[in-house]
Amino acid sequence: MSRTPHILIVEDDREIATLVSRFLRSHDFRVRTVPHGREMDIALRDGRFDLIVLDLMLPGEDGLSLCRRLRNDGSIPIIMLTAKGEDIDRILGLEMGADDYLVKPFNPRELLARIRAVLRRVGVAQTLDSAESTMLAFAGWRLDKAVRRLFNPQGERVALTGAELDLLLAFCERPRRVLSRDQLLDLTQGRAAAPFERSIDVLVSRLRQKMEPNPREPELIQTIRSGGYMFSPEIQSLPQGGSAQTEAQPQVMDG
């Protein structure tokens, strides 16, 4: 039996918090609302949440700082709310680790669609067929698709946000192919959410910081001029109880 998703809304505007919480509850979500970071911390200690809707402008510690703290502590999906429509604010939110963003004023149905999209991306990877290989290996790294965890060549877990992991999976499933930003947006976010194209560059930069020995001279995720990006390592499939099997490599195609 599936569990009802639990959403935490961090929003100091009582009217918005009430409107959003009622709307989400009417669509079968469990919801808790808090007005600032201190109560967010208490809520996270008290219960388990599947996603956080986090306002940028909050009293006390602001949303960007809270987002950074949440990312340091775990990988719970985050959707950022902001009254600012400037690109720099969106980029900052993504760089701090937000999985998506929404500019105020917004239609609650759009927020619902984005919440469902983020939860779907997380949930799909957790319901793989048992016969399917769930472990991928490349350049000494291991990516466990079933539990959505990445391990470096030293065997240490490397924390990734949901959006970062979605992008890495898209690369690993299409190695040595040139993928345009539009293709990567479709593969990781879908067009229904009208994502911000610059977000792919931000996510690639974040992955490089976590995975490349020298992010300024990347070896794993290569930039292809006028094309997009290409994931260069050979990918191996590691089925449970089996030996490594090299994935068939598709031909390089234009982005």
mmCIF file of C-alpha atoms in Angstrom:
data_model
loop_
_atom_site.group_PDB
_atom_site.id
_atom_site.type_symbol
_atom_site.label_atom_id
_atom_site.label_comp_id
_atom_site.label_asym_id
_atom_site.label_seq_id
_atom_site.Cartn_x
_atom_site.Cartn_y
_atom_site.Cartn_z
ATOM 1 C CA MET A 1 0.000 0.000 0.000
ATOM 2 C CA SER A 2 1.482 3.345 -1.030
ATOM 3 C CA ARG A 3 2.205 6.028 1.565
ATOM 4 C CA THR A 4 0.630 9.479 1.264
ATOM 5 C CA PRO A 5 3.398 12.008 0.473
ATOM 6 C CA HIS A 6 4.148 14.432 3.296
ATOM 7 C CA ILE A 7 4.961 18.033 2.311
ATOM 8 C CA LEU A 8 6.560 20.673 4.545
ATOM 9 C CA ILE A 9 5.779 24.289 3.583
ATOM 10 C CA VAL A 10 8.111 26.961 4.961
ATOM 11 C CA GLU A 11 6.237 30.208 4.307
ATOM 12 C CA ASP A 12 5.755 33.247 6.563
ATOM 13 C CA ASP A 13 2.781 34.626 4.582
ATOM 14 C CA ARG A 14 -0.120 33.030 6.449
ATOM 15 C CA GLU A 15 -2.592 33.571 3.616
ATOM 16 C CA ILE A 16 -0.357 31.830 1.057
ATOM 17 C CA ALA A 17 0.514 29.018 3.462
ATOM 18 C CA THR A 18 -3.171 28.389 4.226
ATOM 19 C CA LEU A 19 -4.201 28.503 0.571
ATOM 20 C CA VAL A 20 -1.443 26.130 -0.561
ATOM 21 C CA SER A 21 -1.887 23.694 2.320
ATOM 22 C CA ARG A 22 -5.655 23.432 1.754
ATOM 23 C CA PHE A 23 -5.150 22.922 -1.961
ATOM 24 C CA LEU A 24 -2.535 20.201 -1.490
ATOM 25 C CA ARG A 25 -4.636 18.417 1.145
ATOM 26 C CA SER A 26 -7.544 18.398 -1.302
ATOM 27 C CA HIS A 27 -5.228 16.471 -3.650
ATOM 28 C CA ASP A 28 -4.378 13.797 -1.076
ATOM 29 C CA PHE A 29 -1.143 15.179 0.350
ATOM 30 C CA ARG A 30 -0.307 15.422 4.031
ATOM 31 C CA VAL A 31 0.901 18.958 4.756
ATOM 32 C CA ARG A 32 2.582 20.812 7.602
ATOM 33 C CA THR A 33 3.242 24.555 7.457
ATOM 34 C CA VAL A 34 5.834 26.540 9.432
ATOM 35 C CA PRO A 35 6.661 30.268 9.213
ATOM 36 C CA HIS A 36 10.463 30.258 9.513
ATOM 37 C CA GLY A 37 13.647 28.246 9.771
ATOM 38 C CA ARG A 38 13.559 27.563 13.515
ATOM 39 C CA GLU A 39 10.202 25.821 13.267
ATOM 40 C CA MET A 40 11.367 24.051 10.107
ATOM 41 C CA ASP A 41 14.186 22.490 12.103
ATOM 42 C CA ILE A 42 11.727 21.365 14.783
ATOM 43 C CA ALA A 43 9.389 19.887 12.162
ATOM 44 C CA LEU A 44 12.239 17.945 10.555
ATOM 45 C CA ARG A 45 13.238 16.519 13.928
ATOM 46 C CA ASP A 46 9.648 15.514 14.674
ATOM 47 C CA GLY A 47 8.690 13.835 11.403
ATOM 48 C CA ARG A 48 9.597 12.588 7.958
ATOM 49 C CA PHE A 49 8.864 14.692 4.878
ATOM 50 C CA ASP A 50 9.041 13.795 1.198
ATOM 51 C CA LEU A 51 9.489 17.357 -0.115
ATOM 52 C CA ILE A 52 9.947 20.907 1.185
ATOM 53 C CA VAL A 53 8.344 23.996 -0.367
ATOM 54 C CA LEU A 54 10.681 26.776 0.788
ATOM 55 C CA ASP A 55 10.082 30.512 0.498
ATOM 56 C CA LEU A 56 13.114 32.633 -0.371
ATOM 57 C CA MET A 57 12.218 35.678 1.748
ATOM 58 C CA LEU A 58 11.750 34.591 5.364
ATOM 59 C CA PRO A 59 12.196 36.330 8.722
ATOM 60 C CA GLY A 60 15.501 35.484 10.341
ATOM 61 C CA GLU A 61 17.473 32.962 8.297
ATOM 62 C CA ASP A 62 16.510 33.353 4.634
ATOM 63 C CA GLY A 63 15.517 30.613 2.211
ATOM 64 C CA LEU A 64 18.881 30.413 0.449
ATOM 65 C CA SER A 65 20.691 29.817 3.728
ATOM 66 C CA LEU A 66 18.102 27.225 4.786
ATOM 67 C CA CYS A 67 18.423 25.500 1.415
ATOM 68 C CA ARG A 68 22.197 25.326 1.801
ATOM 69 C CA ARG A 69 21.820 23.821 5.284
ATOM 70 C CA LEU A 70 19.281 21.270 4.087
ATOM 71 C CA ARG A 71 21.614 20.196 1.307
ATOM 72 C CA ASN A 72 24.503 19.748 3.722
ATOM 73 C CA ASP A 73 22.326 17.511 5.906
ATOM 74 C CA GLY A 74 20.532 15.407 3.293
ATOM 75 C CA SER A 75 18.905 15.083 -0.109
ATOM 76 C CA ILE A 76 15.219 15.839 0.537
ATOM 77 C CA PRO A 77 13.715 17.489 -2.596
ATOM 78 C CA ILE A 78 13.250 21.274 -2.366
ATOM 79 C CA ILE A 79 11.040 23.590 -4.420
ATOM 80 C CA MET A 80 11.934 27.244 -3.885
ATOM 81 C CA LEU A 81 9.306 30.000 -3.887
ATOM 82 C CA THR A 82 10.437 33.509 -4.704
ATOM 83 C CA ALA A 83 8.755 36.844 -5.363
ATOM 84 C CA LYS A 84 11.707 37.818 -7.523
ATOM 85 C CA GLY A 85 11.742 36.973 -11.202
ATOM 86 C CA GLU A 86 15.337 37.830 -11.992
ATOM 87 C CA ASP A 87 17.498 35.079 -13.443
ATOM 88 C CA ILE A 88 20.177 35.586 -10.778
ATOM 89 C CA ASP A 89 17.723 34.664 -8.005
ATOM 90 C CA ARG A 90 16.722 31.493 -9.800
ATOM 91 C CA ILE A 91 20.346 30.562 -10.417
ATOM 92 C CA LEU A 92 21.258 31.178 -6.770
ATOM 93 C CA GLY A 93 18.424 28.914 -5.643
ATOM 94 C CA LEU A 94 19.558 26.140 -7.962
ATOM 95 C CA GLU A 95 23.187 26.561 -6.924
ATOM 96 C CA MET A 96 22.185 26.233 -3.275
ATOM 97 C CA GLY A 97 20.602 22.875 -4.125
ATOM 98 C CA ALA A 98 16.937 23.536 -4.951
ATOM 99 C CA ASP A 99 15.389 20.967 -7.289
ATOM 100 C CA ASP A 100 12.945 23.449 -8.810
ATOM 101 C CA TYR A 101 11.645 26.993 -8.290
ATOM 102 C CA LEU A 102 8.410 28.905 -8.737
ATOM 103 C CA VAL A 103 7.981 32.665 -8.970
ATOM 104 C CA LYS A 104 5.206 34.415 -7.028
ATOM 105 C CA PRO A 105 2.418 35.010 -7.735
ATOM 106 C CA PHE A 106 1.720 31.466 -8.904
ATOM 107 C CA ASN A 107 -1.247 29.209 -9.580
ATOM 108 C CA PRO A 108 -1.498 26.450 -6.941
ATOM 109 C CA ARG A 109 -2.080 23.976 -9.773
ATOM 110 C CA GLU A 110 1.351 24.797 -11.163
ATOM 111 C CA LEU A 111 2.924 24.153 -7.762
ATOM 112 C CA LEU A 112 1.006 20.865 -7.567
ATOM 113 C CA ALA A 113 2.325 19.859 -11.003
ATOM 114 C CA ARG A 114 5.910 20.646 -9.997
ATOM 115 C CA ILE A 115 5.596 18.760 -6.695
ATOM 116 C CA ARG A 116 4.235 15.719 -8.503
ATOM 117 C CA ALA A 117 6.990 15.933 -11.134
ATOM 118 C CA VAL A 118 9.761 16.063 -8.530
ATOM 119 C CA LEU A 119 8.245 13.237 -6.469
ATOM 120 C CA ARG A 120 7.742 11.178 -9.628
ATOM 121 C CA ARG A 121 11.393 11.563 -10.570
ATOM 122 C CA VAL A 122 12.421 10.375 -7.118
ATOM 123 C CA GLY A 123 9.855 7.591 -6.911
ATOM 124 C CA VAL A 124 10.377 6.048 -10.341
ATOM 125 C CA ALA A 125 13.975 5.150 -9.552
ATOM 126 C CA GLN A 126 12.856 3.410 -6.366
ATOM 127 C CA THR A 127 10.464 0.979 -8.117
ATOM 128 C CA LEU A 128 12.801 -0.724 -10.538
ATOM 129 C CA ASP A 129 12.118 -4.270 -11.696
ATOM 130 C CA SER A 130 14.130 -6.694 -9.561
ATOM 131 C CA ALA A 131 15.651 -8.304 -12.667
ATOM 132 C CA GLU A 132 17.035 -4.995 -13.901
ATOM 133 C CA SER A 133 20.557 -4.006 -13.044
ATOM 134 C CA THR A 134 20.498 -1.282 -10.424
ATOM 135 C CA MET A 135 24.228 -0.601 -10.123
ATOM 136 C CA LEU A 136 26.239 1.312 -12.703
ATOM 137 C CA ALA A 137 30.019 1.703 -12.616
ATOM 138 C CA PHE A 138 32.230 4.198 -14.428
ATOM 139 C CA ALA A 139 35.787 5.462 -13.911
ATOM 140 C CA GLY A 140 35.887 3.923 -10.434
ATOM 141 C CA TRP A 141 32.554 5.475 -9.415
ATOM 142 C CA ARG A 142 29.406 3.467 -8.581
ATOM 143 C CA LEU A 143 25.830 4.697 -8.957
ATOM 144 C CA ASP A 144 23.094 2.648 -7.279
ATOM 145 C CA LYS A 145 19.867 3.494 -9.108
ATOM 146 C CA ALA A 146 17.629 1.583 -6.704
ATOM 147 C CA VAL A 147 18.501 3.663 -3.655
ATOM 148 C CA ARG A 148 19.732 6.699 -5.640
ATOM 149 C CA ARG A 149 23.202 6.839 -4.109
ATOM 150 C CA LEU A 150 26.571 7.705 -5.615
ATOM 151 C CA PHE A 151 29.894 6.338 -4.323
ATOM 152 C CA ASN A 152 33.300 7.712 -5.266
ATOM 153 C CA PRO A 153 36.338 5.534 -6.159
ATOM 154 C CA GLN A 154 37.256 5.428 -2.461
ATOM 155 C CA GLY A 155 33.872 3.872 -1.647
ATOM 156 C CA GLU A 156 32.572 6.999 0.096
ATOM 157 C CA ARG A 157 29.030 8.187 -0.514
ATOM 158 C CA VAL A 158 28.755 11.538 -2.302
ATOM 159 C CA ALA A 159 25.584 13.467 -1.479
ATOM 160 C CA LEU A 160 23.600 14.594 -4.514
ATOM 161 C CA THR A 161 20.384 16.570 -4.770
ATOM 162 C CA GLY A 162 17.464 14.977 -6.578
ATOM 163 C CA ALA A 163 18.046 17.185 -9.610
ATOM 164 C CA GLU A 164 21.770 16.389 -9.695
ATOM 165 C CA LEU A 165 21.077 12.676 -9.520
ATOM 166 C CA ASP A 166 18.453 12.887 -12.286
ATOM 167 C CA LEU A 167 20.993 14.598 -14.529
ATOM 168 C CA LEU A 168 23.728 12.067 -13.737
ATOM 169 C CA LEU A 169 21.329 9.212 -14.527
ATOM 170 C CA ALA A 170 20.445 10.832 -17.844
ATOM 171 C CA PHE A 171 24.168 10.997 -18.677
ATOM 172 C CA CYS A 172 24.877 7.422 -17.540
ATOM 173 C CA GLU A 173 22.015 6.030 -19.592
ATOM 174 C CA ARG A 174 23.320 7.812 -22.710
ATOM 175 C CA PRO A 175 27.121 7.692 -22.452
ATOM 176 C CA ARG A 176 29.354 9.118 -25.169
ATOM 177 C CA ARG A 177 26.489 10.939 -26.840
ATOM 178 C CA VAL A 178 26.311 14.679 -27.336
ATOM 179 C CA LEU A 179 23.195 15.849 -25.508
ATOM 180 C CA SER A 180 21.874 19.366 -25.988
ATOM 181 C CA ARG A 181 20.520 21.421 -23.095
ATOM 182 C CA ASP A 182 17.001 20.987 -24.487
ATOM 183 C CA GLN A 183 17.422 17.205 -24.544
ATOM 184 C CA LEU A 184 18.713 17.189 -20.990
ATOM 185 C CA LEU A 185 15.816 19.354 -19.838
ATOM 186 C CA ASP A 186 13.356 16.934 -21.434
ATOM 187 C CA LEU A 187 15.085 13.924 -19.889
ATOM 188 C CA THR A 188 15.323 15.331 -16.378
ATOM 189 C CA GLN A 189 12.453 17.776 -15.936
ATOM 190 C CA GLY A 190 10.050 17.534 -18.859
ATOM 191 C CA ARG A 191 8.563 20.421 -20.774
ATOM 192 C CA ALA A 192 5.341 20.636 -18.764
ATOM 193 C CA ALA A 193 7.163 22.446 -15.954
ATOM 194 C CA ALA A 194 8.614 25.057 -18.345
ATOM 195 C CA PRO A 195 12.092 24.760 -16.799
ATOM 196 C CA PHE A 196 14.728 27.446 -16.951
ATOM 197 C CA GLU A 197 17.370 26.412 -19.506
ATOM 198 C CA ARG A 198 20.243 27.882 -17.485
ATOM 199 C CA SER A 199 19.463 25.284 -14.799
ATOM 200 C CA ILE A 200 21.272 22.580 -16.820
ATOM 201 C CA ASP A 201 24.501 24.587 -16.778
ATOM 202 C CA VAL A 202 24.131 25.100 -13.026
ATOM 203 C CA LEU A 203 23.550 21.386 -12.410
ATOM 204 C CA VAL A 204 26.494 20.386 -14.608
ATOM 205 C CA SER A 205 28.696 22.808 -12.678
ATOM 206 C CA ARG A 206 27.550 21.313 -9.369
ATOM 207 C CA LEU A 207 28.203 17.750 -10.558
ATOM 208 C CA ARG A 208 31.675 18.727 -11.733
ATOM 209 C CA GLN A 209 32.467 20.282 -8.357
ATOM 210 C CA LYS A 210 31.533 17.009 -6.664
ATOM 211 C CA MET A 211 32.993 14.550 -9.165
ATOM 212 C CA GLU A 212 35.834 16.033 -11.193
ATOM 213 C CA PRO A 213 39.401 16.140 -9.803
ATOM 214 C CA ASN A 214 39.761 19.479 -11.589
ATOM 215 C CA PRO A 215 36.348 21.029 -12.405
ATOM 216 C CA ARG A 216 38.052 23.605 -14.654
ATOM 217 C CA GLU A 217 39.354 20.782 -16.854
ATOM 218 C CA PRO A 218 36.537 18.223 -16.673
ATOM 219 C CA GLU A 219 37.147 14.652 -17.795
ATOM 220 C CA LEU A 220 33.792 13.032 -17.020
ATOM 221 C CA ILE A 221 31.303 15.638 -18.260
ATOM 222 C CA GLN A 222 32.704 17.352 -21.331
ATOM 223 C CA THR A 223 31.363 20.542 -22.884
ATOM 224 C CA ILE A 224 30.774 20.251 -26.625
ATOM 225 C CA ARG A 225 30.903 23.616 -28.350
ATOM 226 C CA SER A 226 27.576 24.478 -30.025
ATOM 227 C CA GLY A 227 26.315 21.058 -28.987
ATOM 228 C CA GLY A 228 25.809 20.660 -25.264
ATOM 229 C CA TYR A 229 27.444 18.091 -23.017
ATOM 230 C CA MET A 230 28.788 14.556 -23.295
ATOM 231 C CA PHE A 231 29.407 11.992 -20.551
ATOM 232 C CA SER A 232 32.693 10.403 -21.604
ATOM 233 C CA PRO A 233 33.310 7.334 -19.360
ATOM 234 C CA GLU A 234 32.501 3.779 -20.335
ATOM 235 C CA ILE A 235 29.482 2.577 -18.347
ATOM 236 C CA GLN A 236 29.369 -0.894 -16.830
ATOM 237 C CA SER A 237 26.277 -2.659 -15.533
ATOM 238 C CA LEU A 238 26.698 -4.535 -12.246
ATOM 239 C CA PRO A 239 23.727 -6.877 -11.703
ATOM 240 C CA GLN A 240 23.386 -8.439 -8.273
ATOM 241 C CA GLY A 241 25.472 -11.573 -8.079
ATOM 242 C CA GLY A 242 26.891 -11.006 -11.553
ATOM 243 C CA SER A 243 30.028 -9.630 -13.108
ATOM 244 C CA ALA A 244 30.382 -6.270 -14.752
ATOM 245 C CA GLN A 245 28.909 -5.980 -18.224
ATOM 246 C CA THR A 246 29.793 -3.117 -20.509
ATOM 247 C CA GLU A 247 26.819 -1.238 -21.857
ATOM 248 C CA ALA A 248 26.560 -1.102 -25.638
ATOM 249 C CA GLN A 249 27.788 2.336 -26.620
ATOM 250 C CA PRO A 250 25.577 4.304 -29.013
ATOM 251 C CA GLN A 251 27.061 6.445 -31.711
ATOM 252 C CA VAL A 252 27.790 10.096 -31.019
ATOM 253 C CA MET A 253 24.930 12.211 -32.310
ATOM 254 C CA ASP A 254 24.467 15.915 -32.750
ATOM 255 C CA GLY A 255 22.569 17.760 -29.982
#
